Backbone as JSON, one array per atom type, in Angstrom:
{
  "sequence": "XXXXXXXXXXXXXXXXXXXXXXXXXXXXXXXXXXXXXXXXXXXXXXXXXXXXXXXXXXXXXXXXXXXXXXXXXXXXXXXXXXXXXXXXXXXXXXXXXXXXXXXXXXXXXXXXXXXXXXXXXXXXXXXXXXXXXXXXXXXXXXXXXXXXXXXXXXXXXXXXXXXXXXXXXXXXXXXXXXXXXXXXXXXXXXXXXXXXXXXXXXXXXXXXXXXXXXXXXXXXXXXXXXXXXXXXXXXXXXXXXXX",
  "N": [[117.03, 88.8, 117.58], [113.95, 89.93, 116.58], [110.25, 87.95, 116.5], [107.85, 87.54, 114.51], [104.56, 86.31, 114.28], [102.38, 85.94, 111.3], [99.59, 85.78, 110.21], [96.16, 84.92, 108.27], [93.47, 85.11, 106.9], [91.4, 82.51, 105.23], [90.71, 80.18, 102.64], [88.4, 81.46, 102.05], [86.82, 81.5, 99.28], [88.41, 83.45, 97.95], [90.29, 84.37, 95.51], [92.8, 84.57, 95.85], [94.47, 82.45, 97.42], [96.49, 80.38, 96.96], [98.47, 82.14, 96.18], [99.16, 83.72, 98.6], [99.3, 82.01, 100.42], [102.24, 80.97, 100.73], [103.32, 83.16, 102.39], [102.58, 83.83, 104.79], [102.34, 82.55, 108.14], [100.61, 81.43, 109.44], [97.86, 80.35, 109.08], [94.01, 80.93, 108.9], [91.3, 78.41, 108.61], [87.87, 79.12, 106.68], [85.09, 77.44, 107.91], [82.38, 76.15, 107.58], [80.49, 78.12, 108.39], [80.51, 80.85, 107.73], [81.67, 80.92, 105.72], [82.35, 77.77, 103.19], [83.17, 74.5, 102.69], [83.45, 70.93, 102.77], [84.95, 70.18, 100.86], [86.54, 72.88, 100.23], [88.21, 73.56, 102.58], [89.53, 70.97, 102.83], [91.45, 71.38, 100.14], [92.45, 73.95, 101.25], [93.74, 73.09, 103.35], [95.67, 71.19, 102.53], [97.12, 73.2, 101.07], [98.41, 74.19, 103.23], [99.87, 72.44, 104.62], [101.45, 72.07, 102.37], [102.97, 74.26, 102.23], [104.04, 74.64, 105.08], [102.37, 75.87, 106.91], [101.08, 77.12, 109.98], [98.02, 75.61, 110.8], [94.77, 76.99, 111.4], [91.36, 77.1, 112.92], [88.5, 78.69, 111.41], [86.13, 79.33, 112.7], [82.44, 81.0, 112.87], [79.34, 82.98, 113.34], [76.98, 80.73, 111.85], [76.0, 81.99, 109.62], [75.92, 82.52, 106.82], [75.18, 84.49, 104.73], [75.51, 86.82, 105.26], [78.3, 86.57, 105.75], [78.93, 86.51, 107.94], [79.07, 88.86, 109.08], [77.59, 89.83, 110.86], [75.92, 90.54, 113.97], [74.44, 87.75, 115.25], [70.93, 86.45, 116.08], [71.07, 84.06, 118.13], [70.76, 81.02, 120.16], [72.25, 79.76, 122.85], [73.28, 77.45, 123.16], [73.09, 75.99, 120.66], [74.33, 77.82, 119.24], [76.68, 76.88, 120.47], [76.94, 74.22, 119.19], [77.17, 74.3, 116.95], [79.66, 75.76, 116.61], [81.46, 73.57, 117.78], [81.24, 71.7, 115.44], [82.15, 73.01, 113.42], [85.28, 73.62, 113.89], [85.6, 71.05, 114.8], [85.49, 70.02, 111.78], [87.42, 71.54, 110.67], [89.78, 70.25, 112.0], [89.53, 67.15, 111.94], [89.48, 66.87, 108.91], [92.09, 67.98, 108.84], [93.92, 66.22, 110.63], [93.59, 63.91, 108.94], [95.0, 64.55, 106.93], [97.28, 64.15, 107.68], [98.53, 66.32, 109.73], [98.1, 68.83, 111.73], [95.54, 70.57, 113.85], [96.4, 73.4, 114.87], [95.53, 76.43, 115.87], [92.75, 78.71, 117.1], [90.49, 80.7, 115.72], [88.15, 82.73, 115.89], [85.72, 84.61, 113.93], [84.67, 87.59, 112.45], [81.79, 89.01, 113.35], [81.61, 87.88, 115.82], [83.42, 87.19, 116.64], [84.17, 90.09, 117.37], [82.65, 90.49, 119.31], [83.23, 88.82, 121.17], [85.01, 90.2, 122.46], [84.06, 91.69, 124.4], [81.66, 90.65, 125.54], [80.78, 88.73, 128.1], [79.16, 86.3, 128.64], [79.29, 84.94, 126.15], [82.18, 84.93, 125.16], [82.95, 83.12, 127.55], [82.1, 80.82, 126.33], [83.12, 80.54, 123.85], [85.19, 80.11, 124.67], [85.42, 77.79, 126.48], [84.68, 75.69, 124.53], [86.35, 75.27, 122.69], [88.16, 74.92, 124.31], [87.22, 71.72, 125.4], [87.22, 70.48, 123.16], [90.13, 70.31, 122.18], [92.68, 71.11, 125.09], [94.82, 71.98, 123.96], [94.69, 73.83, 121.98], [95.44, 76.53, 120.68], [94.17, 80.28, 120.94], [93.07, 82.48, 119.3], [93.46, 85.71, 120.11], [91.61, 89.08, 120.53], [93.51, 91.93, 121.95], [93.79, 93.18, 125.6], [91.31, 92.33, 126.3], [87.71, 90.81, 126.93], [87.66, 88.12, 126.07], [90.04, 87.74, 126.71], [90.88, 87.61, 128.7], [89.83, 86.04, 129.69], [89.91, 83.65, 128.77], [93.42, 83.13, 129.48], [93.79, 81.72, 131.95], [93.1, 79.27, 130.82], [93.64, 78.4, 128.37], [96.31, 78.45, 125.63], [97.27, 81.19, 124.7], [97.08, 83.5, 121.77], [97.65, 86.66, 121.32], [96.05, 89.12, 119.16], [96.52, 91.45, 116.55], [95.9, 93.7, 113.69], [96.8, 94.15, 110.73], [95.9, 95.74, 108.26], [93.84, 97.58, 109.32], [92.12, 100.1, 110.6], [92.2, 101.31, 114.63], [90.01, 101.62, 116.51], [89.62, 103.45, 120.18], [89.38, 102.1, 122.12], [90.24, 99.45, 121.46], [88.78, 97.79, 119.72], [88.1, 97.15, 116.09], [87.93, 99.88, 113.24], [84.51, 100.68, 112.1], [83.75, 98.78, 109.24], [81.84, 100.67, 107.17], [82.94, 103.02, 107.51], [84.78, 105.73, 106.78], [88.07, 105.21, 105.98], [88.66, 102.82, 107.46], [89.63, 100.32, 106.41], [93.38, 99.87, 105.72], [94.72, 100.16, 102.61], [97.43, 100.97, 100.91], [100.87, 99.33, 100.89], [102.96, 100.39, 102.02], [101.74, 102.16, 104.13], [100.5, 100.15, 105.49], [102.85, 98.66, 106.51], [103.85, 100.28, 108.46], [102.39, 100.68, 110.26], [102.34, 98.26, 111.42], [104.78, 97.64, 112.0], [105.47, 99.32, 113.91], [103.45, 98.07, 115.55], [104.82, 95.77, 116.34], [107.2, 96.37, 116.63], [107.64, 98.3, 119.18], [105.19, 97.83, 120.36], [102.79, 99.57, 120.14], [99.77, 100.67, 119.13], [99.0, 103.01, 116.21], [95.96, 105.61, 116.56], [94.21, 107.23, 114.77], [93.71, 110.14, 115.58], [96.1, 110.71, 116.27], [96.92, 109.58, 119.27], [98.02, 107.24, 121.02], [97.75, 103.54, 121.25], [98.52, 100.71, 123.61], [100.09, 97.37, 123.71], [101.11, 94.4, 123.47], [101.79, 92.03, 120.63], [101.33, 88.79, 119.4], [100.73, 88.04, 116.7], [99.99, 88.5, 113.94], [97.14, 89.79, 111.56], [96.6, 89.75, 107.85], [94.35, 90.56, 105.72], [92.56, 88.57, 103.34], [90.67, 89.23, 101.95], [91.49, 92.06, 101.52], [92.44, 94.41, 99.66], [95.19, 94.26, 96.77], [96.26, 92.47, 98.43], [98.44, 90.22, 98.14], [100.27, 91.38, 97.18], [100.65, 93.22, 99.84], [101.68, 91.51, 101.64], [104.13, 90.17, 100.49], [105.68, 92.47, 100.83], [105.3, 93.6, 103.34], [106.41, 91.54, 104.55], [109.34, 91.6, 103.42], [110.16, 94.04, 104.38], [110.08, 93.75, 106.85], [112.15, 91.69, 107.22], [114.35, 93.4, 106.81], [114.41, 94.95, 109.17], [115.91, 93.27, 110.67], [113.28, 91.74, 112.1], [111.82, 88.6, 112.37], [109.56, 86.07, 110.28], [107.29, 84.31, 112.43]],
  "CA": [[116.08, 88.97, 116.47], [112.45, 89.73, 117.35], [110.15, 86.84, 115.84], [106.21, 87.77, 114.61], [103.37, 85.34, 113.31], [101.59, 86.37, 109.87], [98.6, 85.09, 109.88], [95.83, 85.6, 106.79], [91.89, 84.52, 106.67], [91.44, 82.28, 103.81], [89.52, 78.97, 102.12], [86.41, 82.3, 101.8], [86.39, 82.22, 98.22], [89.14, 84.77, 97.3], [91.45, 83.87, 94.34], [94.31, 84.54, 95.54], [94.84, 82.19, 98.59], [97.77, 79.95, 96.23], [99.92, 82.78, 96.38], [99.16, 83.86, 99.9], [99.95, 80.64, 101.73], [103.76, 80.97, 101.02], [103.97, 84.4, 102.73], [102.35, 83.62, 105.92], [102.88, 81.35, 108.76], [99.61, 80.64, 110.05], [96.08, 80.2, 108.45], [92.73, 80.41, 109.58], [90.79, 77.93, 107.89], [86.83, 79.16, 107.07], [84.64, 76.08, 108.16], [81.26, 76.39, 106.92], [79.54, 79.22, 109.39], [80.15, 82.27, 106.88], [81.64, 80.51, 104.09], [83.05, 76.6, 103.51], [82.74, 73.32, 103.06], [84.76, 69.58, 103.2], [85.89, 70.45, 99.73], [87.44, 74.3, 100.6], [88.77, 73.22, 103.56], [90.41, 70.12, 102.49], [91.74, 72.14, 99.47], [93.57, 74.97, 102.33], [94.63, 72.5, 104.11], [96.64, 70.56, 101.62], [98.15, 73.89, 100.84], [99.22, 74.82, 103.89], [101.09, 71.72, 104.78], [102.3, 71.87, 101.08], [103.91, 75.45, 103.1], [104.78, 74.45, 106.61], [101.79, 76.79, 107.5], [100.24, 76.51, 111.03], [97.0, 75.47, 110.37], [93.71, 77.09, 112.43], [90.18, 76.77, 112.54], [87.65, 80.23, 111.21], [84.62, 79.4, 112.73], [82.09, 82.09, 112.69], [77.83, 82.31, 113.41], [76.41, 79.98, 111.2], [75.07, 83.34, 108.54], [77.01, 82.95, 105.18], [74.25, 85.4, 104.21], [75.85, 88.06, 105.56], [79.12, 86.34, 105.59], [79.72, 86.49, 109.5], [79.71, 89.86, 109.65], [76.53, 90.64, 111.56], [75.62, 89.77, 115.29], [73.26, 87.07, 115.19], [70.56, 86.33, 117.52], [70.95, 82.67, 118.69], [70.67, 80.46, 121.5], [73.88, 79.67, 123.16], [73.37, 76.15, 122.83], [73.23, 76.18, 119.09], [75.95, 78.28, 118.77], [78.03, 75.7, 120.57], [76.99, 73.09, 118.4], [77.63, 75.26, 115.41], [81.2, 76.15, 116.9], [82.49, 72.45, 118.16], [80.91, 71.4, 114.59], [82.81, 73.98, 112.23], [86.27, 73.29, 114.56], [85.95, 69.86, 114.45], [85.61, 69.61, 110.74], [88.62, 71.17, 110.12], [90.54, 69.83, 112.59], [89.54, 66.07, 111.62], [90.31, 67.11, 107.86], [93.61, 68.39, 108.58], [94.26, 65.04, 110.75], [93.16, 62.82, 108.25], [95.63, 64.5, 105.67], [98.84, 63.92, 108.54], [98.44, 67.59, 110.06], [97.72, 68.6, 113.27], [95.34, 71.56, 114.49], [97.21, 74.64, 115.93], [94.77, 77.3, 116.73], [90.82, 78.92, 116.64], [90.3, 82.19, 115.9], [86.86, 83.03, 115.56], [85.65, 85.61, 112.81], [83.76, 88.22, 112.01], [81.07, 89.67, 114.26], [81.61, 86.81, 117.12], [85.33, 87.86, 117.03], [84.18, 91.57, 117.43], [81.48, 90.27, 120.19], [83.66, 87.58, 122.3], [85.86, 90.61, 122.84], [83.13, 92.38, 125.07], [80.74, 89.68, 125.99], [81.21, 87.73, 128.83], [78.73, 85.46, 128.13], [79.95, 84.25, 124.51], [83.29, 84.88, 125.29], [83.41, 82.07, 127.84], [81.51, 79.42, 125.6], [83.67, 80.22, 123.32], [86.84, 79.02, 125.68], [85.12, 76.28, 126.88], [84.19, 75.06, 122.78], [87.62, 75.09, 122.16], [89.24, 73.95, 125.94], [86.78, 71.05, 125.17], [88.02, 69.69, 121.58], [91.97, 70.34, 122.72], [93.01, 72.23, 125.57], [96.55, 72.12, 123.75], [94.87, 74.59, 120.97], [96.04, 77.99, 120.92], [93.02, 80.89, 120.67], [93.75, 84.11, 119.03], [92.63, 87.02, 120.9], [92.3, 90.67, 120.56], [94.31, 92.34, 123.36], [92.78, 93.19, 126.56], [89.54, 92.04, 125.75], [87.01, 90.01, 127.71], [87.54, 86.75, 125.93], [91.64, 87.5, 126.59], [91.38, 87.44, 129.88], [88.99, 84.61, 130.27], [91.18, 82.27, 128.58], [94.52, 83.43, 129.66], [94.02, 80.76, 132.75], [92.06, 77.91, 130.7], [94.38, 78.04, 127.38], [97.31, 79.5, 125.44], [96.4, 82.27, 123.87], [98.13, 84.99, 121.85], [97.25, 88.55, 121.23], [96.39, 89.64, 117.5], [96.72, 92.92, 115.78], [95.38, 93.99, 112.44], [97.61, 94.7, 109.82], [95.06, 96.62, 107.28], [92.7, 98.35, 109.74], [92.53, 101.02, 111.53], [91.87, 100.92, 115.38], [89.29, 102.73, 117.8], [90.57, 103.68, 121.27], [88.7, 100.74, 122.96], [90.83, 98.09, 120.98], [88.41, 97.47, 118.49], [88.24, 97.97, 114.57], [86.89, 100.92, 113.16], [83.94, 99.87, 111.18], [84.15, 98.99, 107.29], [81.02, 101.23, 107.14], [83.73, 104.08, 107.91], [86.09, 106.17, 106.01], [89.95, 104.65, 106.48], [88.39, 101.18, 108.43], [90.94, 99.59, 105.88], [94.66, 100.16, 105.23], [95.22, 99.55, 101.32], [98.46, 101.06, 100.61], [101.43, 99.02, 101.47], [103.95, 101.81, 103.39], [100.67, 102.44, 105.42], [100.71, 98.95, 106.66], [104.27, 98.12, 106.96], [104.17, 101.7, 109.55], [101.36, 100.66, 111.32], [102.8, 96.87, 111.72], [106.4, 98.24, 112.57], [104.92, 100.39, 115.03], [103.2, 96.93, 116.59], [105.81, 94.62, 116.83], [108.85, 97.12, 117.78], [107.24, 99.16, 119.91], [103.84, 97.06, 120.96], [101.92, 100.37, 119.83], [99.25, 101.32, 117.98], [98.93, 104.74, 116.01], [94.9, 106.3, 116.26], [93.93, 108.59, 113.78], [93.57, 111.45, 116.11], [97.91, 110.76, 116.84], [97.41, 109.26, 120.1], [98.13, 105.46, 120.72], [97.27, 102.39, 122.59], [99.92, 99.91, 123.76], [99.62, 96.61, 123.69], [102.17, 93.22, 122.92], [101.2, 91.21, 119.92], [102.07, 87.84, 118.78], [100.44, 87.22, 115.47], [99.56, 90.36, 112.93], [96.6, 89.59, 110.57], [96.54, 90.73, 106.69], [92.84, 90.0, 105.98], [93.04, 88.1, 102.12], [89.83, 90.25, 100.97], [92.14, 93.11, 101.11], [92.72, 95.2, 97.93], [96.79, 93.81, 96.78], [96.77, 91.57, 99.88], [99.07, 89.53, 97.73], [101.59, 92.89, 96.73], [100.8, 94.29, 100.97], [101.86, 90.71, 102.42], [105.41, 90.32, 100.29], [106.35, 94.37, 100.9], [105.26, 93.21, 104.79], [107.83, 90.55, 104.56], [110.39, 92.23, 102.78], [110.29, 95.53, 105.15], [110.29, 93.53, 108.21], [113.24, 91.37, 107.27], [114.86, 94.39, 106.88], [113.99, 95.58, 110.5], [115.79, 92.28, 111.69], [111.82, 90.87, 112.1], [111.8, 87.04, 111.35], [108.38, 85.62, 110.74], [106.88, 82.7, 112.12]],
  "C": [[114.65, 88.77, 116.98], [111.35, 88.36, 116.0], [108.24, 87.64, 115.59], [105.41, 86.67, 113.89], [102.71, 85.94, 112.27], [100.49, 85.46, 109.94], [97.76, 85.6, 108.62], [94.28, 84.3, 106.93], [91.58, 83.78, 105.66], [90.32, 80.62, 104.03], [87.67, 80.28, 102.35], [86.3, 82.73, 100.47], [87.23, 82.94, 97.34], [89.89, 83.59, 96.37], [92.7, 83.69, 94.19], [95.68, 83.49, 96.72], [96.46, 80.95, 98.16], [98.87, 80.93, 96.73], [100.04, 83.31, 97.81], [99.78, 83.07, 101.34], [101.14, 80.8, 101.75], [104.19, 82.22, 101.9], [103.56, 84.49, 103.79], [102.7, 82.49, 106.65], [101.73, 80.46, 109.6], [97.99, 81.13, 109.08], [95.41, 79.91, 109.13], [91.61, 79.97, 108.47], [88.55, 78.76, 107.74], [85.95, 77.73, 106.96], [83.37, 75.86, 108.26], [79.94, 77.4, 107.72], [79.47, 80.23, 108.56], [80.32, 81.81, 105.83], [82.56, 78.89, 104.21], [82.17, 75.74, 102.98], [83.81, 72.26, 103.47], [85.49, 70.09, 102.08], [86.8, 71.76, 99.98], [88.27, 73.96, 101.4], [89.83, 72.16, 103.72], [91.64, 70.9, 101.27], [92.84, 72.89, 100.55], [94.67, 74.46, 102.95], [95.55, 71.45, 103.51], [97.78, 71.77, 101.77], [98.9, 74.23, 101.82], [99.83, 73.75, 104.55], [101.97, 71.75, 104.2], [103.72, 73.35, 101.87], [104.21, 75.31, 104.33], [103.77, 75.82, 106.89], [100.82, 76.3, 108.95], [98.36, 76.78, 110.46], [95.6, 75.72, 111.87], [92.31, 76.81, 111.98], [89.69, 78.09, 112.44], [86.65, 80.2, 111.82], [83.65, 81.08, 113.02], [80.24, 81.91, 113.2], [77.68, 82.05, 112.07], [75.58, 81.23, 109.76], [75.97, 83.17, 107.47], [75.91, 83.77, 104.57], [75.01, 86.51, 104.28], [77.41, 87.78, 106.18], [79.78, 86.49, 106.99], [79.61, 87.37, 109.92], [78.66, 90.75, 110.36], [76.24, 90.02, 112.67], [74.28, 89.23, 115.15], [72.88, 86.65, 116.49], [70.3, 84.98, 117.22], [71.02, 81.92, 119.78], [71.78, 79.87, 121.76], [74.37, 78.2, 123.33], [73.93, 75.49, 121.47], [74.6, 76.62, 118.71], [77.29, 77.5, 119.14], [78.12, 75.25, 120.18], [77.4, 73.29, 117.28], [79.19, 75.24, 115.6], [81.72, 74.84, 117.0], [82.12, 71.89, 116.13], [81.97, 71.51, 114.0], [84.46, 73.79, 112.69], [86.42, 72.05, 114.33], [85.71, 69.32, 113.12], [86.99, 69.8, 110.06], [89.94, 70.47, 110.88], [90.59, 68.29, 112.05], [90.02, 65.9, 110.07], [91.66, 67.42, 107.9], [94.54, 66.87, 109.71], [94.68, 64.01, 110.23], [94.66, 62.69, 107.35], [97.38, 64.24, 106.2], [99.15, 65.42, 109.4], [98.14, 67.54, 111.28], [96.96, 70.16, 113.45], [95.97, 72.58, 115.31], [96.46, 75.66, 116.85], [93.66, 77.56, 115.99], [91.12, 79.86, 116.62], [89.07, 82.36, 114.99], [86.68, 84.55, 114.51], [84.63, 86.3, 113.07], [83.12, 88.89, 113.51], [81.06, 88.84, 115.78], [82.83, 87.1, 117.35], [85.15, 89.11, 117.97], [83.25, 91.53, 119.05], [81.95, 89.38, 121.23], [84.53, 88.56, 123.24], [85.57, 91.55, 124.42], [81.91, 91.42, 125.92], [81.01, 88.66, 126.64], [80.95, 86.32, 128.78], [79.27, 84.25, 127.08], [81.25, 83.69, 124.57], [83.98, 83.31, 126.27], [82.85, 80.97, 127.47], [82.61, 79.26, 124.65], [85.4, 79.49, 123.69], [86.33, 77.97, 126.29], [84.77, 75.31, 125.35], [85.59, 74.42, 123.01], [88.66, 73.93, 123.47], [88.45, 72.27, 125.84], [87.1, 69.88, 124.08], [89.45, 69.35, 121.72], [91.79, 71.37, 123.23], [94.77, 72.38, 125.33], [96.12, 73.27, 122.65], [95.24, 76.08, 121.36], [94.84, 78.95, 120.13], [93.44, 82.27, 120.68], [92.7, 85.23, 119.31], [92.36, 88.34, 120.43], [92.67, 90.97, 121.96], [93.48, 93.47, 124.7], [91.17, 93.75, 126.6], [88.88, 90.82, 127.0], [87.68, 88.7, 127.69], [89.34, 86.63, 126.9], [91.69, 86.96, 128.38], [89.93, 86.51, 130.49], [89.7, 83.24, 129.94], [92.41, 82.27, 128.28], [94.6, 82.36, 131.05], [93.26, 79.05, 132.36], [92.94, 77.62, 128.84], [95.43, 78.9, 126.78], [96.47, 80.26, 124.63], [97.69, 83.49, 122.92], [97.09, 85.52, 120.69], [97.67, 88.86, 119.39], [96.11, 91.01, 117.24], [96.47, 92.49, 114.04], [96.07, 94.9, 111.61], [97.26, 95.94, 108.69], [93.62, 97.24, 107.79], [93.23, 99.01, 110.74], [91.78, 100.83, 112.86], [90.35, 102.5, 116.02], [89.79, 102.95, 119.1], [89.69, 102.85, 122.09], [89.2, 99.3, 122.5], [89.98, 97.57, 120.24], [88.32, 98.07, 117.36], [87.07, 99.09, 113.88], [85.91, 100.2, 111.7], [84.37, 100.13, 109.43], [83.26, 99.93, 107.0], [81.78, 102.64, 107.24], [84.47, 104.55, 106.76], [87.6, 105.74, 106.49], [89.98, 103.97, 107.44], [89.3, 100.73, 107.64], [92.03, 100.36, 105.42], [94.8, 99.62, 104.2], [96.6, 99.86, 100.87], [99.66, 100.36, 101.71], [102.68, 99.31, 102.64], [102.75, 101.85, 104.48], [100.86, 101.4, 106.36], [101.74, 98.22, 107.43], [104.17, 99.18, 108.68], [103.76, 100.85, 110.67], [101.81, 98.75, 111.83], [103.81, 97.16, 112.41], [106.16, 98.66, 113.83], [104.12, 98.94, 116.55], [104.04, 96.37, 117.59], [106.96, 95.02, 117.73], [108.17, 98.1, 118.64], [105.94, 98.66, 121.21], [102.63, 98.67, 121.08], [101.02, 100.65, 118.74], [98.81, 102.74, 117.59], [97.03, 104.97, 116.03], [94.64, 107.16, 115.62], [93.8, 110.18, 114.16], [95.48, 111.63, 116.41], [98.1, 110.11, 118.41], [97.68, 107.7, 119.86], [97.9, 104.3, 121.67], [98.28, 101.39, 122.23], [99.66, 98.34, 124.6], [100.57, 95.66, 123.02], [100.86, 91.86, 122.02], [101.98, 89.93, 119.71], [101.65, 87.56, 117.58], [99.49, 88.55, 115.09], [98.43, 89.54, 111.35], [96.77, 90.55, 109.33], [95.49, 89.93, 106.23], [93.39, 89.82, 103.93], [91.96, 88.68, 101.13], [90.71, 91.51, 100.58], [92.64, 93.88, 99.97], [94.39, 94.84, 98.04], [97.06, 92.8, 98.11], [97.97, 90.91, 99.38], [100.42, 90.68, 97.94], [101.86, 93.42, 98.59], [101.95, 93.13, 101.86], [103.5, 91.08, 101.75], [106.28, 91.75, 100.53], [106.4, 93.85, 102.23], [106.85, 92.04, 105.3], [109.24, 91.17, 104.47], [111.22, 93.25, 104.0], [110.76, 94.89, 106.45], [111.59, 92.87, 108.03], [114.75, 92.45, 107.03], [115.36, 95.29, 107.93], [114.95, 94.1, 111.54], [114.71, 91.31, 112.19], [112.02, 89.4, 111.6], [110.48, 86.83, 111.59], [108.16, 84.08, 110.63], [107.72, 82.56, 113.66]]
}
């Protein structure tokens, strides 16, 4: 039986992160860089013990203006302090409550920017190898950061459940026509197609190939709630166990 991680972005606000937590197996907490505070965060992290969910950290640049999702210009100092900050808040919250930190996975435009940037990419493995080098740092797949901290921590390889790719391994922008997957057959395909195969489909029909361990379903998503249980459903179907 093949085994996959579900992960799912959450404590940013959305409404629906109650029913979400039971259908995934790992959360990434947000920790006050795009959106957060002690209260959100404490809040997530109740729930996802209340679910046996592995619990991560979101950090992101410090912009809840623009909600993470723009490359900010900052000094690489700052941004460390910003990053061990936003990590070690939820990590010490999810301590406090009997929990234990699992993994980082950075968001937004620093996600999209660690993947390419050598620079960033290795602050951001030294942030993290710094706080615990037992945490686990979710990647995109052969990307800068992946193969900077493939000899300095564990790491595993994520895929995007409700977006479509570019042929350089990153996401096609939201600014795009069919950057998100809303219907749930679409995403089951394009997940199926991950896990059993380690491929992804491109919109032109060709594909890039690539082994995942942990498949995001982003919780802004239009039905995220209706895409995640169909995701479940389909894969246990396939033999898939998650988690």
């Amino acid at each position: 039986m093949k085994h996959i991680d579900l992960n799912c972005d959450l404590a940013e606000g959305g409404a629906f992160d109650a029913a979400l937590m039971p259908l995934i197996s790992s959360c990434n907490i947000a920790c006050g860089g795009h959106f957060g505070n002690d209260k959100t965060i404490t809040e997530a992290v109740r729930l996802a013990l209340k679910h046996q969910v592995n619990i991560g950290a979101h950090p992101s640049y410090p912009d809840p203006e623009n909600f993470g999702r723009k490359k900010l210009d900052i000094e690489l100092d700052k941004l460390k302090n910003t990053l061990k900050t936003q990590i070690l808040a939820v990590k010490t919250i999810t301590e406090r409550l009997g929990g234990k930190l699992h993994h980082v996975k950075p968001h937004g435009a620093l996600y999209n920017e660690i993947a390419k940037d050598e620079e960033k990419a290795r602050l951001v493995v030294d942030v993290v190898k710094e706080i615990d080098e037992q945490l686990i740092l979710f990647v995109p797949p052969h990307s800068v950061v992946e193969a900077i901290a493939k000899t300095k921590l564990n790491t595993w390889k994520e895929g995007f459940a409700d977006r479509n790719y570019e042929a350089d391994f990153s996401l096609v922008s939201r600014s795009k026509n069919k950057a998100v997957l809303h219907e749930k057959e679409a995403v089951f395909q394009h997940v199926f197609l991950m896990v059993s195969e380690g491929k992804i489909q491109l919109e032109n029909d060709a594909f890039l190939e690539a082994n995942f361990d942990t498949i995001c379903v982003h919780s802004d998503t239009q039905n995220s709630v209706e895409i995640l249980r169909y995701l479940r459903e389909q894969l246990a179907l396939k033999n898939i166990k998650i988690g």
